[in-house]
Coordinates of C-alpha atoms in Angstrom, one line a residue:
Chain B
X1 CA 83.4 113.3 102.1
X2 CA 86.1 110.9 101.2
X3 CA 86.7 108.2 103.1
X4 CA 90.2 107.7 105.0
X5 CA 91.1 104.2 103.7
X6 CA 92.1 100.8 106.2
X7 CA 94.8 98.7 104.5
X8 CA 95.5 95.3 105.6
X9 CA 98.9 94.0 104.3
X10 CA 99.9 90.3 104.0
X11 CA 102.8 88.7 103.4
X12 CA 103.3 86.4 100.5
X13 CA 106.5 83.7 100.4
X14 CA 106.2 81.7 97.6
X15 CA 102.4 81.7 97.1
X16 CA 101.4 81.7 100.6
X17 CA 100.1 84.1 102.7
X18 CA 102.9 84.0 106.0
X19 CA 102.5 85.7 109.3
X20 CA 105.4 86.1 112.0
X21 CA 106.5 88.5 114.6
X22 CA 109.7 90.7 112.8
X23 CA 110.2 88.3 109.7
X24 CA 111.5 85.4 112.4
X25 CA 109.1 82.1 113.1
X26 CA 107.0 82.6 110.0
X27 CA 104.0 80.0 109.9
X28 CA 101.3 79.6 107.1
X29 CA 98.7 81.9 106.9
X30 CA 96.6 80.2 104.5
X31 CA 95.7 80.6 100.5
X32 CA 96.2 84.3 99.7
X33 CA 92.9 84.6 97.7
X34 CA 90.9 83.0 101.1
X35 CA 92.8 85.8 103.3
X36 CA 92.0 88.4 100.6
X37 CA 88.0 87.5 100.2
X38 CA 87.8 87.5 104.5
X39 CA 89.1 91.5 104.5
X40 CA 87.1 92.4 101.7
X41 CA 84.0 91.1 103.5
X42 CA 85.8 93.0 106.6
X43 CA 84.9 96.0 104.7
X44 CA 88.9 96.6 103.4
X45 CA 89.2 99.5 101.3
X46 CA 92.1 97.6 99.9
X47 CA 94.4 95.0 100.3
X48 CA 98.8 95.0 99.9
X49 CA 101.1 92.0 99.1
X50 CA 104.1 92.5 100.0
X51 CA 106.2 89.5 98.5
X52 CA 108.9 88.1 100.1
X53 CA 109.8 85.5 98.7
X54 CA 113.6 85.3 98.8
X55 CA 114.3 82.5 96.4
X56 CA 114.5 84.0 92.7
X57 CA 113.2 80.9 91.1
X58 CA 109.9 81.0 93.4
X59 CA 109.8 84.9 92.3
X60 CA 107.0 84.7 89.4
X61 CA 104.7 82.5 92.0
X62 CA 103.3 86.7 93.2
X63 CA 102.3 87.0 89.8
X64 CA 100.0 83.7 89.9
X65 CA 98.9 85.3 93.5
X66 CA 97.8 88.1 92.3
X67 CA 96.0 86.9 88.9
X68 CA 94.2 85.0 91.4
X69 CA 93.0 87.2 93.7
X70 CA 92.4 89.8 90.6
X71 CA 89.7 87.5 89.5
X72 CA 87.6 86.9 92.8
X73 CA 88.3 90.6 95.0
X74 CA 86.8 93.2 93.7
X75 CA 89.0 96.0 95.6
X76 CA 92.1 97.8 94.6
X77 CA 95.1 95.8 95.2
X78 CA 98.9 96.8 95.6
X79 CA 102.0 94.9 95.1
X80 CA 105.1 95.1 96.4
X81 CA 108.5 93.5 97.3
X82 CA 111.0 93.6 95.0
X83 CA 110.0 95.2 92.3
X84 CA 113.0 96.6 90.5
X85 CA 112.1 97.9 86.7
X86 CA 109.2 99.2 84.6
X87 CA 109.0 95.9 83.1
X88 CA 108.2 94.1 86.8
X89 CA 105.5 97.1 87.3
X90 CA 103.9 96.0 84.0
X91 CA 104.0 92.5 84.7
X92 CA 102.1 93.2 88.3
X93 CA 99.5 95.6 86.6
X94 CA 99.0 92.8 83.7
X95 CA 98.4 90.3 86.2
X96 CA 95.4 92.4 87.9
X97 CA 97.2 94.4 90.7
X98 CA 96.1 97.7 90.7
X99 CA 99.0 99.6 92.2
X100 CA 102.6 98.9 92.6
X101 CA 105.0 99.8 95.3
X102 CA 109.0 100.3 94.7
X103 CA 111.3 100.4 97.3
X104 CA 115.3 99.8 97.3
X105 CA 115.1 100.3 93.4
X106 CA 113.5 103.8 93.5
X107 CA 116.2 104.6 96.1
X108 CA 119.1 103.3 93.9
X109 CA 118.0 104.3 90.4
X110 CA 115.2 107.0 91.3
X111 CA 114.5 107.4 87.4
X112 CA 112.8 104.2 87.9
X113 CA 109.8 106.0 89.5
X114 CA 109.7 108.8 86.6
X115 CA 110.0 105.8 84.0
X116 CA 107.6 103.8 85.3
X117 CA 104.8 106.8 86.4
X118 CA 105.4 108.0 82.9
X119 CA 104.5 104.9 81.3
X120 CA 101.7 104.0 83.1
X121 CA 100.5 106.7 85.2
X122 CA 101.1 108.2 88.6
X123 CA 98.0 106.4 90.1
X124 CA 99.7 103.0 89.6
X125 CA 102.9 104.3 91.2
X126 CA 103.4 103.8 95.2
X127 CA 106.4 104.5 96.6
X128 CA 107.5 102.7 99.5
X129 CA 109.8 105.1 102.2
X130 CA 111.5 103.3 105.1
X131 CA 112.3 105.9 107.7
X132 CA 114.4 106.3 111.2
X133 CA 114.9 109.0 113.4
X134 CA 118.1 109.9 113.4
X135 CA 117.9 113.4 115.7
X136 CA 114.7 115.4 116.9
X137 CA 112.5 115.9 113.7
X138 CA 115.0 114.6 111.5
X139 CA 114.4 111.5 110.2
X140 CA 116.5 108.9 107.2
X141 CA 115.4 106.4 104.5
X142 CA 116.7 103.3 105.2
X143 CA 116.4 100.2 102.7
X144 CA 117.2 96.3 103.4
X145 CA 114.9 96.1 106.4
X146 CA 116.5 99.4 108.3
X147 CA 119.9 98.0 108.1
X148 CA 121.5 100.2 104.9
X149 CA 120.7 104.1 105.9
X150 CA 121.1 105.6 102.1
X151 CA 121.6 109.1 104.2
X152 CA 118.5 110.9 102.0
X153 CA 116.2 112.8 104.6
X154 CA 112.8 111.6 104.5
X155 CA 110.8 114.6 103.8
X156 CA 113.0 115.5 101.0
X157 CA 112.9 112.2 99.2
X158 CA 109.1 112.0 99.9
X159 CA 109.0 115.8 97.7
X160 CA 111.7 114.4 95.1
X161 CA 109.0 110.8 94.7
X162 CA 106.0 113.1 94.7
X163 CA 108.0 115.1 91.9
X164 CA 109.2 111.9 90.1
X165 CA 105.4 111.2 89.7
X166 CA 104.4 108.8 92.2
X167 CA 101.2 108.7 92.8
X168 CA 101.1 107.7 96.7
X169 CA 103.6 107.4 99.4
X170 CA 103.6 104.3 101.7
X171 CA 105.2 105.5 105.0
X172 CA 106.8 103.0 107.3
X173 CA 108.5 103.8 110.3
X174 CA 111.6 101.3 111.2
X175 CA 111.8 102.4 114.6
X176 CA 108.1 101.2 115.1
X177 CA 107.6 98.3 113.2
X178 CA 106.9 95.2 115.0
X179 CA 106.7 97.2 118.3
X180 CA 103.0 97.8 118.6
X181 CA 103.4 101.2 120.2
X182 CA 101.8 103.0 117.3
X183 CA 103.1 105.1 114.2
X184 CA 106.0 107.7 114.7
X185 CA 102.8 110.2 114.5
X186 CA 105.7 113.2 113.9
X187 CA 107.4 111.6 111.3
X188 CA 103.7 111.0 109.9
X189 CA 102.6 114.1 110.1
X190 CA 105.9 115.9 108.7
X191 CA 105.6 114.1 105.5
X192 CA 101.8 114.4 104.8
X193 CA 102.3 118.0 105.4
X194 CA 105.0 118.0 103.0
X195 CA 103.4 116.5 100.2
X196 CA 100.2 117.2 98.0
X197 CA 100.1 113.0 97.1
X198 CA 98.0 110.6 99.5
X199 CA 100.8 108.8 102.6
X200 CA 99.8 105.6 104.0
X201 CA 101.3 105.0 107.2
X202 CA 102.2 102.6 108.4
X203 CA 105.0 100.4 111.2
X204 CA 103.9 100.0 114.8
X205 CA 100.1 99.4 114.8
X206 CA 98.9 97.4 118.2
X207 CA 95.9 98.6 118.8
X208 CA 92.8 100.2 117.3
X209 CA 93.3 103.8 118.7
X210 CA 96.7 104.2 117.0
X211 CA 95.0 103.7 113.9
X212 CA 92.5 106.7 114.5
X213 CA 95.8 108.4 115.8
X214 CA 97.7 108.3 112.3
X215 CA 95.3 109.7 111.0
X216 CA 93.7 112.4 113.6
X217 CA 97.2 113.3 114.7
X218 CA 99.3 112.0 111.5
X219 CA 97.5 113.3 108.7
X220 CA 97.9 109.9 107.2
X221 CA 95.0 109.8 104.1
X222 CA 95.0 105.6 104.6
X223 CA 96.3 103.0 107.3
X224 CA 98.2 100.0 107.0
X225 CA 98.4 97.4 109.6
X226 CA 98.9 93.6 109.3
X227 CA 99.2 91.8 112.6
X228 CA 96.2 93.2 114.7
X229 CA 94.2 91.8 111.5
X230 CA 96.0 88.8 111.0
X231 CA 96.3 87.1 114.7
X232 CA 92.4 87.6 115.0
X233 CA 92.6 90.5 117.3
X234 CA 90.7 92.8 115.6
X235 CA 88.3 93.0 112.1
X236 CA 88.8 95.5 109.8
X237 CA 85.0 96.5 110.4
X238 CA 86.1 96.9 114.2
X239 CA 88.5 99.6 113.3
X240 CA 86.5 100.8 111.4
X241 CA 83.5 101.5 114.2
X242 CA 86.2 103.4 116.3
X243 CA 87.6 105.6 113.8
X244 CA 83.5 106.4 113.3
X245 CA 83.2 107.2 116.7
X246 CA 86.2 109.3 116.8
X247 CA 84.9 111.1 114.2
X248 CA 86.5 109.9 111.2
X249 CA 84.9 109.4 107.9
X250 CA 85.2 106.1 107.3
X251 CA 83.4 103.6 104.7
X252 CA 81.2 101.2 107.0
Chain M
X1 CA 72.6 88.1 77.9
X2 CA 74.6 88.6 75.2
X3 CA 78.1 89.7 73.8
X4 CA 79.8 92.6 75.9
X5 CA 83.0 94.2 74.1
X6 CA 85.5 95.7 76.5
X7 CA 87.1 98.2 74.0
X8 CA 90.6 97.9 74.6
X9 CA 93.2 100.9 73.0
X10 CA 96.0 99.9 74.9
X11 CA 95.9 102.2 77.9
X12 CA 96.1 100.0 81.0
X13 CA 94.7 96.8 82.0
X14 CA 91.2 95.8 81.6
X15 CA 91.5 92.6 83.1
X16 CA 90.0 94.1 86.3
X17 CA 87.4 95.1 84.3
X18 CA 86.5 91.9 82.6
X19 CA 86.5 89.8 85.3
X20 CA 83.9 91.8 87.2
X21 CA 81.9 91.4 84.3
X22 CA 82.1 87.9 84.0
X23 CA 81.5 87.9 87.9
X24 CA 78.3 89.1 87.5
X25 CA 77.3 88.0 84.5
X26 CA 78.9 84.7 83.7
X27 CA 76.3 83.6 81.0
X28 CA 77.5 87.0 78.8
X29 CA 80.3 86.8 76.1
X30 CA 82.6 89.0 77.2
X31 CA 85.7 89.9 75.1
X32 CA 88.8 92.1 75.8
X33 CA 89.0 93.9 71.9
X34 CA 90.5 96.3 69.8
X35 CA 88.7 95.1 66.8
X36 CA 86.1 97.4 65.2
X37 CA 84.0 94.8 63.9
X38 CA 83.8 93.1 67.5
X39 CA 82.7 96.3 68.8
X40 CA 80.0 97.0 66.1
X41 CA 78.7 93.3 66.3
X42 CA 78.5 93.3 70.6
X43 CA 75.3 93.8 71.8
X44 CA 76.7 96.0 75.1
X45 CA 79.8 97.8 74.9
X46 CA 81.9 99.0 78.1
X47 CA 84.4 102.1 77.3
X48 CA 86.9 101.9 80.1
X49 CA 90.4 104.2 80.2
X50 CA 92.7 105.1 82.4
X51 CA 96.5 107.1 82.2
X52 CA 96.4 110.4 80.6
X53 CA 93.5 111.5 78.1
X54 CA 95.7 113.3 75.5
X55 CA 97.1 109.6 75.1
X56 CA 94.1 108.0 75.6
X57 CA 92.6 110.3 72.3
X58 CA 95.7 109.5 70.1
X59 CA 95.7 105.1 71.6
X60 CA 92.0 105.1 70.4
X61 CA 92.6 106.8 66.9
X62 CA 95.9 104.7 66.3
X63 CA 93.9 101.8 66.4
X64 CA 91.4 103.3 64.2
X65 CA 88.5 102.7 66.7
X66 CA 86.9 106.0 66.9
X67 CA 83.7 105.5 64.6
X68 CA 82.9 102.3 66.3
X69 CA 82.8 104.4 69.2
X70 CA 81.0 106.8 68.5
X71 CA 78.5 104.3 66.6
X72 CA 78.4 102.1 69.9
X73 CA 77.4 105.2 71.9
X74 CA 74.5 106.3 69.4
X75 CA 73.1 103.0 69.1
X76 CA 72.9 100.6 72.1
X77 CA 73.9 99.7 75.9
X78 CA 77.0 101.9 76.5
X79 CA 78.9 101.9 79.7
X80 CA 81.6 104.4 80.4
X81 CA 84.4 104.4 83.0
X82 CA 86.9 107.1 84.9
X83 CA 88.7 108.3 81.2
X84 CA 86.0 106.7 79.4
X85 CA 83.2 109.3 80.7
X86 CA 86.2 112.1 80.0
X87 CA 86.5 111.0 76.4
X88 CA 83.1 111.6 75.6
X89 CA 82.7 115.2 76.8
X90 CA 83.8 118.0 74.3
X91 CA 87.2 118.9 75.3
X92 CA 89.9 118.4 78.2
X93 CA 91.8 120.4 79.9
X94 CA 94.1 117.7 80.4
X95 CA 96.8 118.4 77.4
X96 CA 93.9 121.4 76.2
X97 CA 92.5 118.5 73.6
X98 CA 89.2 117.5 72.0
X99 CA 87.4 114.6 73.1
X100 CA 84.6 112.6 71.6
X101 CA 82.1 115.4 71.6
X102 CA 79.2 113.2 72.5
X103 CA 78.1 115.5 75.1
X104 CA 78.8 119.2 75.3
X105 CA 80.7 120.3 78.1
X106 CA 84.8 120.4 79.6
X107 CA 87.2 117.9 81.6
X108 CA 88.5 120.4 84.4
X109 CA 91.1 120.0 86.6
X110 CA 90.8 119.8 90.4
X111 CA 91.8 123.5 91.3
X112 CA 94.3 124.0 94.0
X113 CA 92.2 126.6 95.3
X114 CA 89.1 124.5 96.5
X115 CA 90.9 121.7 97.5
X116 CA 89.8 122.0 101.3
X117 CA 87.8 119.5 103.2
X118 CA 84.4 121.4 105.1
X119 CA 86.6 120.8 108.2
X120 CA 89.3 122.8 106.3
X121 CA 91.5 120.0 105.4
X122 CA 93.8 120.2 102.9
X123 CA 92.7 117.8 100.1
X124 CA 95.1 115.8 98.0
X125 CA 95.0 115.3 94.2
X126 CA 94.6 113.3 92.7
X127 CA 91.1 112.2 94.2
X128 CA 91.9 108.8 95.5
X129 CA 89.5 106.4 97.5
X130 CA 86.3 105.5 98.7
X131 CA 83.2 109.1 98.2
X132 CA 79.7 109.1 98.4
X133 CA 78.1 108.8 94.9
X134 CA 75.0 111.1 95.3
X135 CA 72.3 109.9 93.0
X136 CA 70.2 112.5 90.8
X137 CA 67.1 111.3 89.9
X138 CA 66.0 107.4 89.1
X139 CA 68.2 105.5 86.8
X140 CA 68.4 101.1 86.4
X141 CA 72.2 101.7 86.9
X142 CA 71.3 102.6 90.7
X143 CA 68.6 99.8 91.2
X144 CA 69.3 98.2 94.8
X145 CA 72.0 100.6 95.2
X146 CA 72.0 102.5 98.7
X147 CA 71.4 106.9 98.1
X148 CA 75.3 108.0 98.9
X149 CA 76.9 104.7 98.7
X150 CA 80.3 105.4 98.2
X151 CA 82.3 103.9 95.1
X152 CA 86.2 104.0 94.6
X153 CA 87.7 106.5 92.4
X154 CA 90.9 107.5 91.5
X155 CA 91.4 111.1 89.2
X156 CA 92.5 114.4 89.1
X157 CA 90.0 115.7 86.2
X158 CA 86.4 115.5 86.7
X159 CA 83.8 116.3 84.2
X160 CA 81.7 119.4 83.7
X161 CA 78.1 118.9 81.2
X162 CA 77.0 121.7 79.8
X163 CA 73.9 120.7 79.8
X164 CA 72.9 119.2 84.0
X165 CA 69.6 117.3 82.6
X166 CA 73.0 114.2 82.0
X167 CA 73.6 114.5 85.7
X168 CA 73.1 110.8 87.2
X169 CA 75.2 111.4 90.3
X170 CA 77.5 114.0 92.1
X171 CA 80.3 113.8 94.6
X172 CA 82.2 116.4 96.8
X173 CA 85.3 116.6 96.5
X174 CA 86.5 120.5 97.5
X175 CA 83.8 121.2 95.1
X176 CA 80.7 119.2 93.9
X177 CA 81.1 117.1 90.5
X178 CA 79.5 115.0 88.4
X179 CA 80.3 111.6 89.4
X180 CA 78.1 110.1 86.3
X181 CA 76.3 110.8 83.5
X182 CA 73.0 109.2 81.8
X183 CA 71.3 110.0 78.8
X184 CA 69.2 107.8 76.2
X185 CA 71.4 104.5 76.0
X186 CA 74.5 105.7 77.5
X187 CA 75.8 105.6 81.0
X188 CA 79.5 106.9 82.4
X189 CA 80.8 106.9 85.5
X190 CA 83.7 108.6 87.3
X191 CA 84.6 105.7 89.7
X192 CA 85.7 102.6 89.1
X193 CA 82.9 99.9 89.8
X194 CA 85.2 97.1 89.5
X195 CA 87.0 98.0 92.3
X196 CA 84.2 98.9 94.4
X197 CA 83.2 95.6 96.1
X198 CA 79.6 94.9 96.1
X199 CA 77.6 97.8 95.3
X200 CA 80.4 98.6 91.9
X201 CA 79.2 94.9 91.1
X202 CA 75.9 95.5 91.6
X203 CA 76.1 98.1 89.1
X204 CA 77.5 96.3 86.6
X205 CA 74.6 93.6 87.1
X206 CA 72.7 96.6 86.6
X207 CA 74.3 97.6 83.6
X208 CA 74.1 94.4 81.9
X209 CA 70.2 93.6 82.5
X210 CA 69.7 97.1 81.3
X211 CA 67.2 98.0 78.5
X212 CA 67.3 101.6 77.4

């Protein structure tokens, strides 16, 4: 059976791997290749940059990051952080990532994803969805860090993506990220079952259990976590033991 | 070791794909090519692909790398990958077009209708992540590879042989398929082994002390 996939993420500012608690008091994390080899020997099915490198001069230092860590991990990569046209995608890909994740720019020019799916396939295409409650079972995309709400409801605009021709939905919910109570399982659960493309979720991981939970409950196909793997907390093979014994496939 | 040739028709990257190779085997001449003559002078050649196989056809034919192909796959240590085991059956459904023909037998869709897990999940295409690669029979290609280790793939067509004596491994997926093929000097897979940490490595390694 296929495996449901574990997904660390890591933070890259200007060629670094960074770790902090909600984008405040970030400290070096080390050489992104280093923090890249330790999951994969973890057992990560994968790994995701997300780039956040403000300055626009320091902005092609991701594509040295991942050319680097192309070369040395052997296991599907994703980028993402502002990535705004078909020609950033290409670049990324070029440079050895496997996947690419849009954001803000799918939201403001959503041909982007059709453009960019069409040129080099679906399976490179990951769209990014930001999403808030904003009643019972309703829930809104939200761009800029949950500060803009663009007013599209998320199960819609995960169909319209899935439609564009992405290839995989990374899920995030705003109103759990950084709170380490676990993923909005609901709003998890409503877009998996809306879709026929594989959702990542991801937003609110704190302990092992709520990663078994995004799946058992969610529906999620793959979970993404970053600080219960970064602070030392936990190994990826750790979560990986629990989801076995809650009986979920998992590659061990 | 030798030359390896990475044909190259300009469907994706194959940096991935080189760099794996050189991984394992940095005494081998690897090159990235396009070039016929590269291809026909290499001692091993690796037939990756990726995207859509109607483009993939017209990409190889556009850059008039066909016979080379074909020659490659007749005559000496010939690795297939995801598109690149597709191309060499028959025909596709994909865009209903012809393939290589160097085995008899179709590229089939995933159908909707047996996409459920055992547990009666509903499974999403395209087929993306880490199976278990069931090996059929011996083969190099497997040597100090675990039975059922799982590889990373990432499809929605999957390849039927009319003739099951090429079966080298099958994975289920909704339905069992033929994860990879091996006859006379040619291997294929369905995964991708450079993105499949040690054991897709170890394959390679395989692949590259190989003597058919």
């Amino acid at each position: 059976m296929l495996a449901k996939r574990i997904i660390p993420c890591l933070d890259v500012n200007a060629g670094r791997v960074v770790k902090g608690v909600n984008f405040v008091e970030l400290r070096d994390a080390g050489d992104p290749v280093e923090v890249a080899r330790r999951y994969d020997e973890q057992g990560a099915d994968e790994i995701t940059f997300l780039d956040i490198t403000a300055s626009s001069d320091a902005r092609d230092t991701i594509i040295h990051v991942v050319e680097q860590v192309a070369e040395q991990v052997f296991i599907p990569l994703t980028v993402g952080g502002g990535v705004r046209t078909v020609e950033d995608v290409r670049r990324l890909l070029n440079a050895g990532a496997d996947k690419v994740s849009i954001n803000t720019a799918a939201v403001n020019n959503p041909q982007v994803v059709a453009e960019a799916s069409g040129k080099v396939g679906s399976q490179c295409i990951v769209v990014a969805i930001d999403a808030k409650q904003t009643a019972p079972g309703k829930w809104q995309v939200f761009t800029h860090g949950g500060r803009n709400n663009t007013g599209l409801d998320a199960i819609e605009w995960a169909c319209r993506v899935e439609s564009l021709g992405a290839g995989e939905i990374l899920l995030t919910s705003m109103d759990r990220d950084g709170t380490k109570s676990g993923f909005d399982l609901a709003l998890t659960r409503a877009i998996s079952d809306a879709v026929r493309i594989p959702v990542i979720a991801s937003g609110g991981v704190g302990n092992l259990d709520h990663l078994a939970d995004g799946v058992s409950q969610g529906g999620a196909d793959a979970v993404l976590a970053a600080s219960i793997f970064h602070f030392g907390e936990h190994t990826v093979r750790e979560a990986k033991e629990l989801m076995r014994r809650r009986g979920i496939e998992v590659r061990l | 070791m030798g030359s390896v040739a990475i044909i190259d028709y300009g469907m994706g990257n194959l940096r991935s794909v080189c760099k794996a190779i050189e991984h394992v085997g940095p005494d081998a001449e690897v090159r990235v090519t396009s070039d016929p003559a590269v291809v026909k002078a290499a001692g091993r050649v690796v037939f990756p692909g990726q995207g859509a196989m109607p483009d993939c056809m017209k990409e190889l034919d556009a850059r008039g790398l066909r016979p080379a192909v074909l020659e490659a796959a007749a005559t000496k240590p010939f690795l297939g990958i995801c598109i690149g085991l597709q191309m060499l059956f028959r025909h596709s459904e994909e865009g209903d077009v012809p393939g290589l023909g160097v085995f008899p037998g179709e590229v089939r869709r995933f159908p909707a209708s047996r996409m459920v897990s055992p547990t009666g999940e509903r499974l999403k295409v395209p087929h993306m992540g880490w199976n278990e690669v069931r090996q059929v029979g011996a083969h190099p290609l497997w040597s100090d590879i675990p039975k059922d280790d799982r590889f990373y793939f990432v499809h929605s067509y999957y390849v039927e042989p009319a003739d099951s004596s090429v079966i080298a491994a099958e994975t289920d997926y909704g339905l069992r398929f033929t994860s990879a093929v091996a006859k006379d000097n040619i291997v294929a897979v369905q995964f991708h082994p450079e993105k499949s940490a040690h054991s897709g490595l170890q394959l390679l390694a395989n692949f590259l002390r190989w003597k058919p």
